[in-house]
Each structure stands twice: as structure tokens, then as C-alpha cells.
Amino acid sequence: MGHGDEIVLADVNFPSSSICRGGPEEIRTDGLGIPQLLEAVLQLLPLDTYVESPAVVIELIPSDRKRGLLTPVWASYQSILSKAGYEGSLGMVERFAFYERAKKAFAVVATGETALYGNLIFKKGVLAPEDLCQAC
């Protein structure tokens, strides 16, 4: 996995197997939630600092926005990203554009996350030489 590659952390409602058919690698982590996976992954893989939004979620569809659907998991993601040094906010992508982007990802990690609008795509950044040689 190189600089600029993307990983999808997919909730239980995401069509992971369909998206991965002929595309990205599907990784099953059915018993885990996205916040705990995101924390773990960000300890190993930095976010891309050369793009405006290295982490994006699916924007609310108009009917969910109109009825005031809340997405508390996004605050969890934002907190985890902040602790990892990312100072920006989550990007928002239209649902079907998110699916198309997911088809081009390096991998889709199918999780046990049950939060609505829990899907997240993040773009991997550059590993600094000092990070690569920690075990040296």
C-alpha cells in the first residue's frame, strides 16, 4: 500500500462484497467497530497531508438531513483523527460517489460497525524515514 492509496472502513450496511467484486481486497473484521479499527490503523499508517480531505464519510441524503438524523459516530472519528494529528474536518461525499470511490480503494475492511452513516474512507500518507526504522 503506497502514498495516496485509500482504505474503506465499512459499516454492516455497506455492500462490501459487491464493491470488492473485481476490485479492492475485502478484509473481514465483523466483530470490530470502526472507531477502534481507525485508532489502530492510524498508529501504523499516517493520513495524507497533501490533500484537502484525507478522511471522508457519506453525506446525509436529503431525507435524512430533513428529518434531523444524527451521526454521533462522526464526532468519534473526528476525535480520533485529531489525536492522530489531523486538524481538518471530515470530508463529505455523495453516497453513490462514495461507492464509486470505494471501488478504486486498495481495500475494503468490512466491520461490525452498526452506526448509521458509519462508513469512512481514508487516504494513506507518506511514512517518514524515522517511522520506517523504529525497529532498526
CSV table of N, CA and C in Angstrom, one decimal:
chain,number,residue,atom,x,y,z
A,1,MET,N,0.9,-1.2,0.0
A,1,MET,CA,0.0,0.0,0.0
A,1,MET,C,0.9,1.2,0.0
A,2,GLY,N,0.7,2.1,-0.9
A,2,GLY,CA,1.5,3.3,-1.1
A,2,GLY,C,0.8,4.6,-0.8
A,3,HIS,N,1.6,5.7,-0.8
A,3,HIS,CA,1.1,7.0,-0.6
A,3,HIS,C,-0.1,7.3,-1.6
A,4,GLY,N,-1.2,7.8,-1.0
A,4,GLY,CA,-2.3,8.1,-1.8
A,4,GLY,C,-3.3,7.0,-2.0
A,5,ASP,N,-2.9,5.7,-1.6
A,5,ASP,CA,-3.9,4.7,-1.6
A,5,ASP,C,-5.0,4.9,-0.6
A,6,GLU,N,-6.2,4.4,-0.8
A,6,GLU,CA,-7.3,4.6,0.1
A,6,GLU,C,-7.7,3.2,0.7
A,7,ILE,N,-8.2,3.3,1.9
A,7,ILE,CA,-8.8,2.2,2.6
A,7,ILE,C,-10.2,2.6,3.0
A,8,VAL,N,-11.2,1.7,2.8
A,8,VAL,CA,-12.6,1.9,3.2
A,8,VAL,C,-12.8,1.1,4.5
A,9,LEU,N,-13.3,1.8,5.5
A,9,LEU,CA,-13.7,1.1,6.8
A,9,LEU,C,-15.2,1.1,6.6
A,10,ALA,N,-15.8,0.0,6.4
A,10,ALA,CA,-17.2,-0.2,6.0
A,10,ALA,C,-18.1,-0.7,7.2
A,11,ASP,N,-19.2,0.0,7.3
A,11,ASP,CA,-20.2,-0.5,8.4
A,11,ASP,C,-21.0,-1.7,7.9
A,12,VAL,N,-21.8,-2.3,8.7
A,12,VAL,CA,-22.5,-3.5,8.4
A,12,VAL,C,-23.5,-3.4,7.3
A,13,ASN,N,-23.9,-2.2,6.9
A,13,ASN,CA,-24.9,-2.0,5.8
A,13,ASN,C,-24.2,-1.7,4.5
A,14,PHE,N,-22.9,-1.6,4.5
A,14,PHE,CA,-22.2,-1.2,3.2
A,14,PHE,C,-22.1,-2.5,2.4
A,15,PRO,N,-22.3,-2.4,1.0
A,15,PRO,CA,-22.2,-3.5,0.2
A,15,PRO,C,-20.8,-3.9,-0.2
A,16,SER,N,-20.0,-4.3,0.9
A,16,SER,CA,-18.6,-4.7,0.7
A,16,SER,C,-18.3,-5.7,-0.3
A,17,SER,N,-19.0,-6.8,-0.3
A,17,SER,CA,-18.7,-7.9,-1.2
A,17,SER,C,-19.0,-7.5,-2.7
A,18,SER,N,-20.1,-6.7,-2.9
A,18,SER,CA,-20.4,-6.2,-4.2
A,18,SER,C,-19.3,-5.3,-4.7
A,19,ILE,N,-18.9,-4.3,-3.9
A,19,ILE,CA,-17.9,-3.3,-4.2
A,19,ILE,C,-16.6,-4.0,-4.5
A,20,CYS,N,-16.3,-5.1,-3.8
A,20,CYS,CA,-15.0,-5.7,-4.0
A,20,CYS,C,-14.9,-6.7,-5.1
A,21,ARG,N,-16.1,-7.1,-5.7
A,21,ARG,CA,-16.1,-8.0,-6.8
A,21,ARG,C,-15.3,-7.4,-8.0
A,22,GLY,N,-14.1,-8.0,-8.3
A,22,GLY,CA,-13.3,-7.5,-9.3
A,22,GLY,C,-12.6,-6.2,-9.0
A,23,GLY,N,-12.5,-5.8,-7.8
A,23,GLY,CA,-11.9,-4.5,-7.4
A,23,GLY,C,-11.0,-4.7,-6.2
A,24,PRO,N,-11.2,-3.9,-5.1
A,24,PRO,CA,-10.4,-3.9,-4.0
A,24,PRO,C,-10.4,-5.2,-3.2
A,25,GLU,N,-9.4,-5.5,-2.4
A,25,GLU,CA,-9.4,-6.6,-1.5
A,25,GLU,C,-10.4,-6.4,-0.4
A,26,GLU,N,-11.2,-7.5,-0.1
A,26,GLU,CA,-12.1,-7.4,1.0
A,26,GLU,C,-11.5,-8.0,2.2
A,27,ILE,N,-11.5,-7.3,3.3
A,27,ILE,CA,-10.9,-7.8,4.6
A,27,ILE,C,-12.1,-7.8,5.6
A,28,ARG,N,-12.4,-9.0,6.2
A,28,ARG,CA,-13.5,-9.1,7.1
A,28,ARG,C,-13.0,-8.9,8.6
A,29,THR,N,-13.6,-8.0,9.3
A,29,THR,CA,-13.4,-7.8,10.7
A,29,THR,C,-14.8,-7.6,11.4
A,30,ASP,N,-15.6,-8.6,11.2
A,30,ASP,CA,-17.0,-8.4,11.5
A,30,ASP,C,-17.3,-8.1,13.0
A,31,GLY,N,-16.5,-8.5,13.9
A,31,GLY,CA,-16.7,-8.2,15.3
A,31,GLY,C,-16.2,-6.9,15.8
A,32,LEU,N,-15.6,-6.1,15.0
A,32,LEU,CA,-15.0,-4.8,15.4
A,32,LEU,C,-15.7,-3.6,14.9
A,33,GLY,N,-15.7,-2.6,15.7
A,33,GLY,CA,-16.2,-1.3,15.3
A,33,GLY,C,-15.2,-0.4,14.6
A,34,ILE,N,-15.7,0.5,13.8
A,34,ILE,CA,-14.8,1.4,13.1
A,34,ILE,C,-13.9,2.3,14.0
A,35,PRO,N,-14.4,2.9,15.0
A,35,PRO,CA,-13.6,3.7,15.9
A,35,PRO,C,-12.3,3.0,16.4
A,36,GLN,N,-12.5,1.7,16.9
A,36,GLN,CA,-11.3,1.0,17.4
A,36,GLN,C,-10.4,0.6,16.3
A,37,LEU,N,-10.9,0.3,15.1
A,37,LEU,CA,-10.0,0.0,13.9
A,37,LEU,C,-9.3,1.2,13.5
A,38,LEU,N,-10.0,2.3,13.4
A,38,LEU,CA,-9.4,3.6,12.9
A,38,LEU,C,-8.2,4.0,13.9
A,39,GLU,N,-8.4,3.9,15.2
A,39,GLU,CA,-7.3,4.2,16.1
A,39,GLU,C,-6.1,3.3,15.9
A,40,ALA,N,-6.4,2.0,15.7
A,40,ALA,CA,-5.3,1.1,15.5
A,40,ALA,C,-4.5,1.3,14.2
A,41,VAL,N,-5.3,1.5,13.1
A,41,VAL,CA,-4.7,1.7,11.8
A,41,VAL,C,-3.8,3.0,11.7
A,42,LEU,N,-4.3,4.1,12.4
A,42,LEU,CA,-3.6,5.3,12.4
A,42,LEU,C,-2.3,5.3,13.2
A,43,GLN,N,-2.1,4.3,14.0
A,43,GLN,CA,-0.9,4.1,14.7
A,43,GLN,C,0.2,3.6,13.7
A,44,LEU,N,-0.2,3.0,12.6
A,44,LEU,CA,0.7,2.4,11.6
A,44,LEU,C,0.8,3.2,10.3
A,45,LEU,N,-0.4,3.8,9.9
A,45,LEU,CA,-0.4,4.4,8.6
A,45,LEU,C,-0.9,5.9,8.8
A,46,PRO,N,0.0,6.8,8.4
A,46,PRO,CA,-0.4,8.2,8.5
A,46,PRO,C,-1.4,8.7,7.5
A,47,LEU,N,-2.2,9.7,7.8
A,47,LEU,CA,-3.1,10.3,6.8
A,47,LEU,C,-2.3,11.1,5.8
A,48,ASP,N,-2.8,11.2,4.6
A,48,ASP,CA,-2.2,12.0,3.5
A,48,ASP,C,-2.3,13.5,3.9
A,49,THR,N,-1.2,14.2,4.0
A,49,THR,CA,-1.2,15.6,4.3
A,49,THR,C,-1.2,16.5,3.1
A,50,TYR,N,-1.2,15.9,1.9
A,50,TYR,CA,-1.2,16.6,0.6
A,50,TYR,C,-2.5,16.8,0.0
A,51,VAL,N,-3.6,16.4,0.6
A,51,VAL,CA,-4.9,16.5,0.1
A,51,VAL,C,-5.8,17.3,1.1
A,52,GLU,N,-6.9,17.9,0.6
A,52,GLU,CA,-7.7,18.7,1.5
A,52,GLU,C,-8.5,17.8,2.5
A,53,SER,N,-9.0,16.7,2.1
A,53,SER,CA,-9.7,15.8,3.0
A,53,SER,C,-9.2,14.4,2.9
A,54,PRO,N,-8.3,14.0,3.7
A,54,PRO,CA,-7.8,12.6,3.7
A,54,PRO,C,-8.7,11.6,4.3
A,55,ALA,N,-9.8,12.1,4.9
A,55,ALA,CA,-10.8,11.2,5.5
A,55,ALA,C,-12.2,11.7,5.2
A,56,VAL,N,-13.0,10.8,4.6
A,56,VAL,CA,-14.3,11.3,4.2
A,56,VAL,C,-15.4,10.3,4.6
A,57,VAL,N,-16.6,10.8,4.8
A,57,VAL,CA,-17.8,10.0,5.1
A,57,VAL,C,-18.8,10.2,4.0
A,58,ILE,N,-19.9,9.4,4.0
A,58,ILE,CA,-21.0,9.7,3.1
A,58,ILE,C,-21.9,10.8,3.7
A,59,GLU,N,-22.1,11.8,2.9
A,59,GLU,CA,-23.0,12.9,3.4
A,59,GLU,C,-24.4,12.4,3.5
A,60,LEU,N,-25.2,13.0,4.4
A,60,LEU,CA,-26.6,12.6,4.6
A,60,LEU,C,-27.4,12.8,3.4
A,61,ILE,N,-28.2,11.9,3.1
A,61,ILE,CA,-29.1,12.1,1.9
A,61,ILE,C,-30.2,13.1,2.4
A,62,PRO,N,-30.8,13.8,1.4
A,62,PRO,CA,-31.7,14.9,1.8
A,62,PRO,C,-32.8,14.5,2.8
A,63,SER,N,-33.4,13.4,2.6
A,63,SER,CA,-34.5,13.0,3.5
A,63,SER,C,-34.0,12.8,5.0
A,64,ASP,N,-32.8,12.2,5.1
A,64,ASP,CA,-32.2,12.0,6.5
A,64,ASP,C,-31.8,13.4,7.1
A,65,ARG,N,-31.3,14.3,6.3
A,65,ARG,CA,-30.9,15.6,6.7
A,65,ARG,C,-32.2,16.4,7.2
A,66,LYS,N,-33.3,16.2,6.4
A,66,LYS,CA,-34.5,16.9,6.6
A,66,LYS,C,-35.1,16.5,8.0
A,67,ARG,N,-35.0,15.2,8.2
A,67,ARG,CA,-35.6,14.6,9.5
A,67,ARG,C,-34.7,14.8,10.7
A,68,GLY,N,-33.5,15.4,10.4
A,68,GLY,CA,-32.6,15.6,11.5
A,68,GLY,C,-31.8,14.4,12.1
A,69,LEU,N,-31.6,13.5,11.2
A,69,LEU,CA,-30.8,12.3,11.6
A,69,LEU,C,-29.5,12.7,12.2
A,70,LEU,N,-29.1,12.2,13.3
A,70,LEU,CA,-27.9,12.5,14.0
A,70,LEU,C,-26.8,11.4,13.6
A,71,THR,N,-25.6,11.8,13.6
A,71,THR,CA,-24.5,10.9,13.2
A,71,THR,C,-23.4,11.0,14.3
A,72,PRO,N,-23.6,10.6,15.5
A,72,PRO,CA,-22.6,10.8,16.6
A,72,PRO,C,-21.3,10.1,16.3
A,73,VAL,N,-21.3,9.0,15.5
A,73,VAL,CA,-20.0,8.3,15.2
A,73,VAL,C,-19.0,9.3,14.5
A,74,TRP,N,-19.5,10.3,13.8
A,74,TRP,CA,-18.6,11.2,13.1
A,74,TRP,C,-17.8,12.0,14.1
A,75,ALA,N,-18.4,12.3,15.2
A,75,ALA,CA,-17.6,13.0,16.3
A,75,ALA,C,-16.5,12.1,16.8
A,76,SER,N,-16.8,10.8,16.9
A,76,SER,CA,-15.8,9.9,17.4
A,76,SER,C,-14.6,9.8,16.3
A,77,TYR,N,-15.0,9.8,15.1
A,77,TYR,CA,-13.9,9.8,14.0
A,77,TYR,C,-13.1,11.0,14.1
A,78,GLN,N,-13.8,12.2,14.2
A,78,GLN,CA,-13.1,13.5,14.3
A,78,GLN,C,-12.1,13.5,15.4
A,79,SER,N,-12.5,13.0,16.6
A,79,SER,CA,-11.7,13.0,17.8
A,79,SER,C,-10.4,12.1,17.5
A,80,ILE,N,-10.7,10.9,17.0
A,80,ILE,CA,-9.6,10.0,16.7
A,80,ILE,C,-8.6,10.6,15.7
A,81,LEU,N,-9.1,11.3,14.6
A,81,LEU,CA,-8.3,11.9,13.6
A,81,LEU,C,-7.5,13.0,14.3
A,82,SER,N,-8.1,13.8,15.1
A,82,SER,CA,-7.4,14.9,15.8
A,82,SER,C,-6.3,14.4,16.7
A,83,LYS,N,-6.5,13.3,17.4
A,83,LYS,CA,-5.4,12.7,18.2
A,83,LYS,C,-4.3,12.2,17.4
A,84,ALA,N,-4.6,11.9,16.1
A,84,ALA,CA,-3.5,11.4,15.2
A,84,ALA,C,-2.8,12.6,14.5
A,85,GLY,N,-3.2,13.8,14.8
A,85,GLY,CA,-2.6,15.0,14.3
A,85,GLY,C,-3.3,15.6,13.1
A,86,TYR,N,-4.4,15.2,12.7
A,86,TYR,CA,-5.2,15.8,11.6
A,86,TYR,C,-6.0,16.9,12.2
A,87,GLU,N,-5.8,18.1,11.7
A,87,GLU,CA,-6.5,19.3,12.2
A,87,GLU,C,-7.7,19.7,11.4
A,88,GLY,N,-8.0,19.1,10.3
A,88,GLY,CA,-9.1,19.5,9.4
A,88,GLY,C,-10.4,18.7,9.9
A,89,SER,N,-11.4,18.9,9.1
A,89,SER,CA,-12.7,18.2,9.4
A,89,SER,C,-12.9,17.1,8.4
A,90,LEU,N,-13.8,16.2,8.7
A,90,LEU,CA,-14.1,15.1,7.8
A,90,LEU,C,-14.7,15.7,6.5
A,91,GLY,N,-14.3,15.1,5.4
A,91,GLY,CA,-14.9,15.5,4.1
A,91,GLY,C,-16.2,14.7,4.0
A,92,MET,N,-17.1,15.3,3.1
A,92,MET,CA,-18.4,14.6,2.8
A,92,MET,C,-18.4,14.3,1.4
A,93,VAL,N,-18.9,13.1,1.0
A,93,VAL,CA,-19.0,12.7,-0.3
A,93,VAL,C,-20.4,12.1,-0.5
A,94,GLU,N,-21.0,12.5,-1.7
A,94,GLU,CA,-22.4,12.0,-2.0
A,94,GLU,C,-22.3,10.4,-2.0
A,95,ARG,N,-23.4,9.8,-1.6
A,95,ARG,CA,-23.5,8.3,-1.5
A,95,ARG,C,-22.9,7.5,-2.6
A,96,PHE,N,-23.4,7.8,-3.8
A,96,PHE,CA,-23.0,7.0,-5.0
A,96,PHE,C,-21.6,7.3,-5.4
A,97,ALA,N,-21.2,8.5,-5.2
A,97,ALA,CA,-19.8,8.9,-5.5
A,97,ALA,C,-18.8,8.2,-4.5
A,98,PHE,N,-19.3,8.0,-3.3
A,98,PHE,CA,-18.5,7.3,-2.3
A,98,PHE,C,-18.4,5.8,-2.7
A,99,TYR,N,-19.5,5.2,-3.2
A,99,TYR,CA,-19.4,3.8,-3.7
A,99,TYR,C,-18.4,3.7,-4.9
A,100,GLU,N,-18.4,4.6,-5.8
A,100,GLU,CA,-17.5,4.6,-6.9
A,100,GLU,C,-16.1,4.7,-6.4
A,101,ARG,N,-15.9,5.6,-5.5
A,101,ARG,CA,-14.5,5.8,-4.9
A,101,ARG,C,-14.1,4.5,-4.2
A,102,ALA,N,-15.0,3.9,-3.5
A,102,ALA,CA,-14.7,2.7,-2.8
A,102,ALA,C,-14.2,1.6,-3.8
A,103,LYS,N,-14.7,1.5,-5.0
A,103,LYS,CA,-14.4,0.5,-5.9
A,103,LYS,C,-12.9,0.7,-6.4
A,104,LYS,N,-12.3,1.8,-6.2
A,104,LYS,CA,-10.9,2.1,-6.6
A,104,LYS,C,-10.0,2.0,-5.4
A,105,ALA,N,-10.5,1.7,-4.2
A,105,ALA,CA,-9.7,1.6,-3.0
A,105,ALA,C,-8.7,0.5,-3.0
A,106,PHE,N,-7.7,0.6,-2.2
A,106,PHE,CA,-6.8,-0.5,-2.0
A,106,PHE,C,-7.5,-1.7,-1.4
A,107,ALA,N,-8.3,-1.4,-0.3
A,107,ALA,CA,-9.0,-2.5,0.4
A,107,ALA,C,-10.3,-1.9,1.0
A,108,VAL,N,-11.2,-2.8,1.2
A,108,VAL,CA,-12.5,-2.5,1.9
A,108,VAL,C,-12.5,-3.4,3.2
A,109,VAL,N,-12.5,-2.8,4.3
A,109,VAL,CA,-12.5,-3.5,5.6
A,109,VAL,C,-13.9,-3.6,6.1
A,110,ALA,N,-14.6,-4.7,6.0
A,110,ALA,CA,-15.9,-4.9,6.4
A,110,ALA,C,-15.9,-5.1,7.9
A,111,THR,N,-16.6,-4.2,8.6
A,111,THR,CA,-16.6,-4.3,10.1
A,111,THR,C,-18.0,-4.7,10.7
A,112,GLY,N,-18.0,-4.7,12.0
A,112,GLY,CA,-19.3,-4.9,12.7
A,112,GLY,C,-19.9,-3.6,13.1
A,113,GLU,N,-19.5,-2.5,12.5
A,113,GLU,CA,-20.0,-1.2,12.9
A,113,GLU,C,-21.5,-1.0,12.6
A,114,THR,N,-22.3,-0.7,13.6
A,114,THR,CA,-23.7,-0.6,13.4
A,114,THR,C,-24.2,0.9,13.3
A,115,ALA,N,-23.4,1.8,13.5
A,115,ALA,CA,-23.8,3.2,13.4
A,115,ALA,C,-24.2,3.6,12.0
A,116,LEU,N,-25.3,4.3,11.9
A,116,LEU,CA,-25.8,4.8,10.6
A,116,LEU,C,-24.7,5.8,10.0
A,117,TYR,N,-24.5,5.7,8.8
A,117,TYR,CA,-23.5,6.6,8.1
A,117,TYR,C,-22.1,6.4,8.7
A,118,GLY,N,-21.8,5.1,9.1
A,118,GLY,CA,-20.5,4.8,9.7
A,118,GLY,C,-19.4,4.6,8.8
A,119,ASN,N,-19.6,4.6,7.5
A,119,ASN,CA,-18.5,4.3,6.5
A,119,ASN,C,-17.5,5.4,6.5
A,120,LEU,N,-16.3,5.1,6.3
A,120,LEU,CA,-15.2,6.1,6.2
A,120,LEU,C,-14.2,5.6,5.2
A,121,ILE,N,-13.7,6.6,4.4
A,121,ILE,CA,-12.6,6.3,3.5
A,121,ILE,C,-11.4,7.2,4.0
A,122,PHE,N,-10.2,6.6,4.2
A,122,PHE,CA,-9.1,7.5,4.4
A,122,PHE,C,-8.0,7.2,3.5
A,123,LYS,N,-7.2,8.2,3.2
A,123,LYS,CA,-6.1,8.2,2.2
A,123,LYS,C,-4.8,8.2,3.0
A,124,LYS,N,-4.0,7.1,2.6
A,124,LYS,CA,-2.7,7.0,3.3
A,124,LYS,C,-1.7,8.0,2.9
A,125,GLY,N,-0.9,8.5,3.9
A,125,GLY,CA,0.1,9.5,3.6
A,125,GLY,C,1.5,8.8,3.5
A,126,VAL,N,2.5,9.6,3.6
A,126,VAL,CA,3.9,9.2,3.5
A,126,VAL,C,4.4,8.8,4.8
A,127,LEU,N,5.1,7.6,4.9
A,127,LEU,CA,5.8,7.2,6.1
A,127,LEU,C,7.2,7.9,6.1
A,128,ALA,N,7.5,8.6,7.1
A,128,ALA,CA,8.8,9.3,7.3
A,128,ALA,C,9.9,8.2,7.5
A,129,PRO,N,11.1,8.5,7.1
A,129,PRO,CA,12.2,7.5,7.3
A,129,PRO,C,12.3,7.1,8.7
A,130,GLU,N,12.2,8.0,9.7
A,130,GLU,CA,12.3,7.6,11.1
A,130,GLU,C,11.2,6.7,11.6
A,131,ASP,N,10.0,6.8,10.9
A,131,ASP,CA,8.9,5.8,11.2
A,131,ASP,C,9.2,4.4,10.7
A,132,LEU,N,9.9,4.4,9.5
A,132,LEU,CA,10.2,3.1,8.9
A,132,LEU,C,11.2,2.3,9.7
A,133,CYS,N,12.1,3.0,10.4
A,133,CYS,CA,13.2,2.4,11.0
A,133,CYS,C,13.1,2.3,12.5
A,134,GLN,N,11.9,2.3,13.1
A,134,GLN,CA,11.7,2.2,14.5
A,134,GLN,C,12.3,0.9,15.1
A,135,ALA,N,12.3,-0.2,14.3
A,135,ALA,CA,12.8,-1.5,14.8
A,135,ALA,C,14.3,-1.6,14.5
A,136,CYS,N,14.9,-0.6,13.7
A,136,CYS,CA,16.3,-0.7,13.4
A,136,CYS,C,17.2,-0.5,14.5
